[in-house]
Amino acid sequence: MRFGELNGGLVATGGASLGGFEIAGADGKFAAAQAVIEGEAVVVRGAASVDPVAVRYAWAGWPEGANLANAACLPAAPFKLEVVDGAR
């Protein structure tokens, strides 16, 4: 997924790896996922057996570990995205 309004790029605040991402397969059940910043995009990966249909970020009431921000340290808002063909 690509982001706008980056103000200089994307960062994981606190110098840690990205947290707060979840991915769902066809069964609709979300599980924790690994995410990495690649340029102006975040690449999210789940278990090898999961054919992703949705991704969400900071979706809990108090999303522990959610640390995606732009270079000015303004945090990303919670979101949920449906995966479309070709975006996997």
Tab-separated table of N, CA, C and O in Angstrom:
chain	number	residue	atom	x	y	z
A	1	MET	N	0.835	-1.164	0.000
A	1	MET	CA	0.000	0.000	0.000
A	1	MET	C	0.882	1.229	0.000
A	1	MET	O	1.932	1.231	0.623
A	2	ARG	N	0.477	2.240	-0.722
A	2	ARG	CA	1.234	3.492	-0.806
A	2	ARG	C	0.478	4.580	-0.057
A	2	ARG	O	-0.736	4.554	0.028
A	3	PHE	N	1.224	5.528	0.455
A	3	PHE	CA	0.652	6.602	1.256
A	3	PHE	C	0.912	7.959	0.633
A	3	PHE	O	1.929	8.172	-0.017
A	4	GLY	N	0.013	8.923	0.865
A	4	GLY	CA	0.197	10.309	0.475
A	4	GLY	C	0.535	11.121	1.710
A	4	GLY	O	0.533	10.612	2.827
A	5	GLU	N	0.852	12.390	1.526
A	5	GLU	CA	1.158	13.291	2.646
A	5	GLU	C	2.254	12.727	3.545
A	5	GLU	O	2.115	12.694	4.767
A	6	LEU	N	3.346	12.305	2.938
A	6	LEU	CA	4.415	11.680	3.711
A	6	LEU	C	5.276	12.668	4.478
A	6	LEU	O	5.899	12.299	5.457
A	7	ASN	N	5.361	13.899	3.999
A	7	ASN	CA	6.184	14.911	4.668
A	7	ASN	C	7.610	14.410	4.886
A	7	ASN	O	8.159	14.550	5.957
A	8	GLY	N	8.185	13.789	3.856
A	8	GLY	CA	9.572	13.361	3.937
A	8	GLY	C	9.777	11.867	4.048
A	8	GLY	O	10.901	11.417	4.120
A	9	GLY	N	8.734	11.075	4.105
A	9	GLY	CA	8.898	9.621	4.157
A	9	GLY	C	8.092	8.968	5.257
A	9	GLY	O	7.340	9.621	5.974
A	10	LEU	N	8.270	7.683	5.387
A	10	LEU	CA	7.604	6.886	6.418
A	10	LEU	C	8.639	6.407	7.426
A	10	LEU	O	9.788	6.140	7.062
A	11	VAL	N	8.231	6.289	8.675
A	11	VAL	CA	9.119	5.793	9.727
A	11	VAL	C	8.339	4.896	10.677
A	11	VAL	O	7.117	4.995	10.789
A	12	ALA	N	9.092	4.053	11.362
A	12	ALA	CA	8.554	3.297	12.495
A	12	ALA	C	9.036	4.045	13.734
A	12	ALA	O	10.235	4.086	13.999
A	13	THR	N	8.136	4.714	14.444
A	13	THR	CA	8.551	5.513	15.598
A	13	THR	C	9.196	4.625	16.651
A	13	THR	O	8.894	3.447	16.777
A	14	GLY	N	10.115	5.206	17.368
A	14	GLY	CA	10.826	4.458	18.389
A	14	GLY	C	11.958	3.610	17.831
A	14	GLY	O	12.584	2.859	18.558
A	15	GLY	N	12.197	3.706	16.511
A	15	GLY	CA	13.287	2.958	15.902
A	15	GLY	C	13.053	1.460	15.851
A	15	GLY	O	13.945	0.700	15.521
A	16	ALA	N	11.864	1.033	16.187
A	16	ALA	CA	11.538	-0.396	16.197
A	16	ALA	C	10.999	-0.824	14.838
A	16	ALA	O	10.770	-0.008	13.957
A	17	SER	N	10.767	-2.105	14.703
A	17	SER	CA	10.106	-2.587	13.493
A	17	SER	C	8.632	-2.210	13.575
A	17	SER	O	8.107	-1.912	14.646
A	18	LEU	N	7.957	-2.202	12.427
A	18	LEU	CA	6.543	-1.818	12.395
A	18	LEU	C	5.685	-2.814	13.160
A	18	LEU	O	5.917	-4.018	13.111
A	19	GLY	N	4.684	-2.292	13.834
A	19	GLY	CA	3.738	-3.132	14.558
A	19	GLY	C	2.324	-2.670	14.279
A	19	GLY	O	2.092	-1.625	13.667
A	20	GLY	N	1.358	-3.440	14.725
A	20	GLY	CA	-0.036	-3.041	14.606
A	20	GLY	C	-0.722	-3.475	13.329
A	20	GLY	O	-1.876	-3.133	13.110
A	21	PHE	N	-0.054	-4.255	12.471
A	21	PHE	CA	-0.654	-4.703	11.219
A	21	PHE	C	-1.220	-6.106	11.372
A	21	PHE	O	-0.632	-6.966	12.035
A	22	GLU	N	-2.369	-6.326	10.733
A	22	GLU	CA	-3.006	-7.636	10.711
A	22	GLU	C	-3.460	-7.923	9.289
A	22	GLU	O	-3.757	-7.005	8.532
A	23	ILE	N	-3.523	-9.204	8.951
A	23	ILE	CA	-3.928	-9.619	7.614
A	23	ILE	C	-4.961	-10.737	7.743
A	23	ILE	O	-4.897	-11.529	8.681
A	24	ALA	N	-5.919	-10.760	6.821
A	24	ALA	CA	-6.965	-11.797	6.836
A	24	ALA	C	-6.972	-12.560	5.532
A	24	ALA	O	-6.763	-11.989	4.458
A	25	GLY	N	-7.230	-13.859	5.638
A	25	GLY	CA	-7.408	-14.701	4.463
A	25	GLY	C	-8.880	-14.777	4.107
A	25	GLY	O	-9.716	-14.038	4.642
A	26	ALA	N	-9.218	-15.709	3.236
A	26	ALA	CA	-10.592	-15.865	2.753
A	26	ALA	C	-11.585	-16.152	3.864
A	26	ALA	O	-12.769	-15.835	3.745
A	27	ASP	N	-11.110	-16.715	4.978
A	27	ASP	CA	-12.008	-17.007	6.100
A	27	ASP	C	-12.393	-15.755	6.883
A	27	ASP	O	-13.245	-15.793	7.760
A	28	GLY	N	-11.744	-14.607	6.586
A	28	GLY	CA	-12.059	-13.343	7.242
A	28	GLY	C	-11.468	-13.178	8.621
A	28	GLY	O	-11.710	-12.168	9.284
A	29	LYS	N	-10.671	-14.124	9.080
A	29	LYS	CA	-10.058	-14.045	10.407
A	29	LYS	C	-8.719	-13.329	10.313
A	29	LYS	O	-7.845	-13.720	9.542
A	30	PHE	N	-8.574	-12.278	11.102
A	30	PHE	CA	-7.343	-11.493	11.092
A	30	PHE	C	-6.316	-12.098	12.040
A	30	PHE	O	-6.651	-12.583	13.115
A	31	ALA	N	-5.045	-12.024	11.624
A	31	ALA	CA	-3.923	-12.472	12.437
A	31	ALA	C	-2.794	-11.463	12.275
A	31	ALA	O	-2.718	-10.749	11.275
A	32	ALA	N	-1.922	-11.407	13.273
A	32	ALA	CA	-0.790	-10.486	13.223
A	32	ALA	C	0.024	-10.718	11.962
A	32	ALA	O	0.143	-11.851	11.478
A	33	ALA	N	0.557	-9.637	11.413
A	33	ALA	CA	1.340	-9.712	10.178
A	33	ALA	C	2.626	-8.913	10.330
A	33	ALA	O	2.709	-8.013	11.161
A	34	GLN	N	3.601	-9.254	9.539
A	34	GLN	CA	4.845	-8.500	9.490
A	34	GLN	C	4.704	-7.404	8.446
A	34	GLN	O	4.107	-7.624	7.389
A	35	ALA	N	5.254	-6.245	8.739
A	35	ALA	CA	5.196	-5.128	7.799
A	35	ALA	C	6.557	-4.435	7.767
A	35	ALA	O	7.217	-4.313	8.805
A	36	VAL	N	6.946	-4.011	6.578
A	36	VAL	CA	8.202	-3.284	6.413
A	36	VAL	C	7.967	-2.087	5.500
A	36	VAL	O	7.114	-2.122	4.613
A	37	ILE	N	8.715	-1.039	5.742
A	37	ILE	CA	8.652	0.160	4.906
A	37	ILE	C	9.595	-0.042	3.732
A	37	ILE	O	10.768	-0.387	3.921
A	38	GLU	N	9.069	0.163	2.534
A	38	GLU	CA	9.882	0.111	1.315
A	38	GLU	C	9.592	1.381	0.531
A	38	GLU	O	8.587	1.463	-0.179
A	39	GLY	N	10.445	2.382	0.689
A	39	GLY	CA	10.247	3.674	0.023
A	39	GLY	C	9.005	4.369	0.554
A	39	GLY	O	8.914	4.653	1.743
A	40	GLU	N	8.043	4.631	-0.322
A	40	GLU	CA	6.798	5.302	0.074
A	40	GLU	C	5.657	4.304	0.279
A	40	GLU	O	4.490	4.668	0.245
A	41	ALA	N	6.015	3.054	0.477
A	41	ALA	CA	5.000	2.007	0.634
A	41	ALA	C	5.291	1.174	1.876
A	41	ALA	O	6.416	1.154	2.388
A	42	VAL	N	4.261	0.491	2.338
A	42	VAL	CA	4.406	-0.495	3.399
A	42	VAL	C	4.019	-1.839	2.796
A	42	VAL	O	2.951	-1.974	2.194
A	43	VAL	N	4.899	-2.816	2.925
A	43	VAL	CA	4.644	-4.162	2.430
A	43	VAL	C	4.271	-5.015	3.635
A	43	VAL	O	5.015	-5.081	4.617
A	44	VAL	N	3.086	-5.653	3.550
A	44	VAL	CA	2.564	-6.453	4.654
A	44	VAL	C	2.529	-7.909	4.224
A	44	VAL	O	2.040	-8.233	3.142
A	45	ARG	N	3.060	-8.777	5.092
A	45	ARG	CA	3.099	-10.207	4.796
A	45	ARG	C	2.530	-10.996	5.962
A	45	ARG	O	2.827	-10.704	7.112
A	46	GLY	N	1.743	-12.002	5.622
A	46	GLY	CA	1.201	-12.906	6.624
A	46	GLY	C	1.822	-14.281	6.452
A	46	GLY	O	2.854	-14.433	5.804
A	47	ALA	N	1.169	-15.291	7.001
A	47	ALA	CA	1.637	-16.663	6.850
A	47	ALA	C	1.663	-17.041	5.370
A	47	ALA	O	0.837	-16.567	4.586
A	48	ALA	N	2.583	-17.883	4.991
A	48	ALA	CA	2.741	-18.274	3.590
A	48	ALA	C	1.479	-18.915	3.023
A	48	ALA	O	1.215	-18.821	1.832
A	49	SER	N	0.674	-19.530	3.870
A	49	SER	CA	-0.524	-20.214	3.400
A	49	SER	C	-1.729	-19.283	3.239
A	49	SER	O	-2.772	-19.703	2.753
A	50	VAL	N	-1.578	-18.023	3.635
A	50	VAL	CA	-2.701	-17.084	3.583
A	50	VAL	C	-2.731	-16.358	2.250
A	50	VAL	O	-1.753	-15.737	1.843
A	51	ASP	N	-3.854	-16.450	1.541
A	51	ASP	CA	-4.093	-15.670	0.334
A	51	ASP	C	-4.861	-14.441	0.816
A	51	ASP	O	-6.060	-14.524	1.089
A	52	PRO	N	-4.204	-13.286	0.988
A	52	PRO	CA	-4.817	-12.143	1.682
A	52	PRO	C	-6.033	-11.553	0.975
A	52	PRO	O	-6.061	-11.449	-0.243
A	53	VAL	N	-7.032	-11.194	1.786
A	53	VAL	CA	-8.206	-10.496	1.268
A	53	VAL	C	-8.377	-9.134	1.931
A	53	VAL	O	-9.078	-8.281	1.412
A	54	ALA	N	-7.718	-8.914	3.088
A	54	ALA	CA	-7.834	-7.627	3.778
A	54	ALA	C	-6.626	-7.403	4.687
A	54	ALA	O	-6.009	-8.357	5.165
A	55	VAL	N	-6.297	-6.141	4.891
A	55	VAL	CA	-5.225	-5.720	5.793
A	55	VAL	C	-5.788	-4.612	6.662
A	55	VAL	O	-6.564	-3.774	6.193
A	56	ARG	N	-5.397	-4.611	7.920
A	56	ARG	CA	-5.795	-3.499	8.785
A	56	ARG	C	-4.630	-3.102	9.683
A	56	ARG	O	-3.713	-3.894	9.923
A	57	TYR	N	-4.707	-1.852	10.146
A	57	TYR	CA	-3.636	-1.275	10.965
A	57	TYR	C	-4.247	-0.566	12.153
A	57	TYR	O	-5.224	0.188	12.003
A	58	ALA	N	-3.693	-0.790	13.336
A	58	ALA	CA	-4.107	-0.101	14.573
A	58	ALA	C	-5.607	-0.241	14.800
A	58	ALA	O	-6.283	0.718	15.146
A	59	TRP	N	-6.133	-1.428	14.608
A	59	TRP	CA	-7.572	-1.655	14.611
A	59	TRP	C	-8.145	-1.921	15.990
A	59	TRP	O	-9.342	-2.033	16.171
A	60	ALA	N	-7.340	-2.029	17.009
A	60	ALA	CA	-7.820	-2.300	18.367
A	60	ALA	C	-8.171	-0.994	19.073
A	60	ALA	O	-7.765	0.090	18.646
A	61	GLY	N	-8.906	-1.110	20.159
A	61	GLY	CA	-9.267	0.075	20.935
A	61	GLY	C	-8.039	0.815	21.460
A	61	GLY	O	-8.012	2.036	21.521
A	62	TRP	N	-7.027	0.076	21.863
A	62	TRP	CA	-5.749	0.653	22.290
A	62	TRP	C	-4.667	-0.143	21.571
A	62	TRP	O	-4.148	-1.118	22.106
A	63	PRO	N	-4.343	0.230	20.328
A	63	PRO	CA	-3.488	-0.599	19.468
A	63	PRO	C	-2.028	-0.621	19.896
A	63	PRO	O	-1.219	0.188	19.458
A	64	GLU	N	-1.692	-1.552	20.738
A	64	GLU	CA	-0.329	-1.686	21.236
A	64	GLU	C	0.623	-2.035	20.092
A	64	GLU	O	0.337	-2.895	19.273
A	65	GLY	N	1.729	-1.339	20.015
A	65	GLY	CA	2.734	-1.609	18.994
A	65	GLY	C	2.531	-0.871	17.688
A	65	GLY	O	3.387	-0.912	16.818
A	66	ALA	N	1.402	-0.190	17.509
A	66	ALA	CA	1.151	0.557	16.276
A	66	ALA	C	2.077	1.768	16.253
A	66	ALA	O	1.978	2.644	17.112
A	67	ASN	N	2.985	1.808	15.290
A	67	ASN	CA	4.013	2.854	15.315
A	67	ASN	C	4.365	3.416	13.940
A	67	ASN	O	5.458	3.929	13.742
A	68	LEU	N	3.442	3.355	12.991
A	68	LEU	CA	3.689	3.912	11.662
A	68	LEU	C	3.419	5.410	11.682
A	68	LEU	O	2.390	5.862	12.181
A	69	ALA	N	4.373	6.182	11.142
A	69	ALA	CA	4.234	7.644	11.114
A	69	ALA	C	4.943	8.184	9.876
A	69	ALA	O	5.701	7.470	9.217
A	70	ASN	N	4.686	9.474	9.588
A	70	ASN	CA	5.466	10.103	8.523
A	70	ASN	C	6.746	10.650	9.133
A	70	ASN	O	6.952	10.549	10.349
A	71	ALA	N	7.622	11.214	8.314
A	71	ALA	CA	8.928	11.681	8.795
A	71	ALA	C	8.813	12.786	9.837
A	71	ALA	O	9.741	13.010	10.607
A	72	ALA	N	7.672	13.488	9.882
A	72	ALA	CA	7.453	14.524	10.898
A	72	ALA	C	6.902	13.908	12.188
A	72	ALA	O	6.510	14.625	13.096
A	73	CYS	N	6.861	12.581	12.249
A	73	CYS	CA	6.364	11.814	13.409
A	73	CYS	C	4.870	11.988	13.663
A	73	CYS	O	4.404	11.809	14.779
A	74	LEU	N	4.111	12.348	12.619
A	74	LEU	CA	2.653	12.370	12.736
A	74	LEU	C	2.157	10.950	12.481
A	74	LEU	O	2.442	10.373	11.438
A	75	PRO	N	1.443	10.361	13.434
A	75	PRO	CA	1.068	8.952	13.312
A	75	PRO	C	0.023	8.695	12.232
A	75	PRO	O	-0.822	9.541	11.942
A	76	ALA	N	0.107	7.512	11.648
A	76	ALA	CA	-0.904	7.067	10.683
A	76	ALA	C	-2.182	6.734	11.445
A	76	ALA	O	-2.142	6.188	12.545
A	77	ALA	N	-3.309	7.069	10.858
A	77	ALA	CA	-4.604	6.762	11.463
A	77	ALA	C	-4.926	5.285	11.231
A	77	ALA	O	-4.454	4.683	10.271
A	78	PRO	N	-5.742	4.701	12.111
A	78	PRO	CA	-6.173	3.324	11.876
A	78	PRO	C	-6.879	3.209	10.527
A	78	PRO	O	-7.566	4.137	10.102
A	79	PHE	N	-6.693	2.065	9.859
A	79	PHE	CA	-7.362	1.857	8.583
A	79	PHE	C	-7.560	0.371	8.333
A	79	PHE	O	-6.900	-0.474	8.944
A	80	LYS	N	-8.473	0.082	7.406
A	80	LYS	CA	-8.703	-1.283	6.926
A	80	LYS	C	-8.819	-1.202	5.408
A	80	LYS	O	-9.528	-0.336	4.887
A	81	LEU	N	-8.114	-2.082	4.703
A	81	LEU	CA	-8.124	-2.097	3.255
A	81	LEU	C	-8.488	-3.476	2.748
A	81	LEU	O	-7.985	-4.479	3.271
A	82	GLU	N	-9.317	-3.520	1.733
A	82	GLU	CA	-9.599	-4.782	1.050
A	82	GLU	C	-8.529	-4.964	-0.006
A	82	GLU	O	-8.135	-4.013	-0.685
A	83	VAL	N	-8.013	-6.171	-0.150
A	83	VAL	CA	-6.999	-6.462	-1.149
A	83	VAL	C	-7.692	-6.733	-2.472
A	83	VAL	O	-8.660	-7.476	-2.536
A	84	VAL	N	-7.207	-6.074	-3.523
A	84	VAL	CA	-7.776	-6.277	-4.862
A	84	VAL	C	-6.770	-7.043	-5.700
A	84	VAL	O	-5.575	-7.023	-5.438
A	85	ASP	N	-7.242	-7.719	-6.732
A	85	ASP	CA	-6.346	-8.476	-7.613
A	85	ASP	C	-5.221	-7.588	-8.118
A	85	ASP	O	-5.445	-6.446	-8.482
A	86	GLY	N	-4.036	-8.121	-8.118
A	86	GLY	CA	-2.878	-7.379	-8.597
A	86	GLY	C	-2.174	-6.596	-7.516
A	86	GLY	O	-1.088	-6.104	-7.715
A	87	ALA	N	-2.764	-6.473	-6.308
A	87	ALA	CA	-2.141	-5.706	-5.230
A	87	ALA	C	-1.524	-6.615	-4.192
A	87	ALA	O	-1.258	-6.200	-3.099
A	88	ARG	N	-1.321	-7.859	-4.516
A	88	ARG	CA	-0.797	-8.807	-3.540
A	88	ARG	C	0.682	-8.859	-3.546
A	88	ARG	O	1.409	-8.703	-4.356
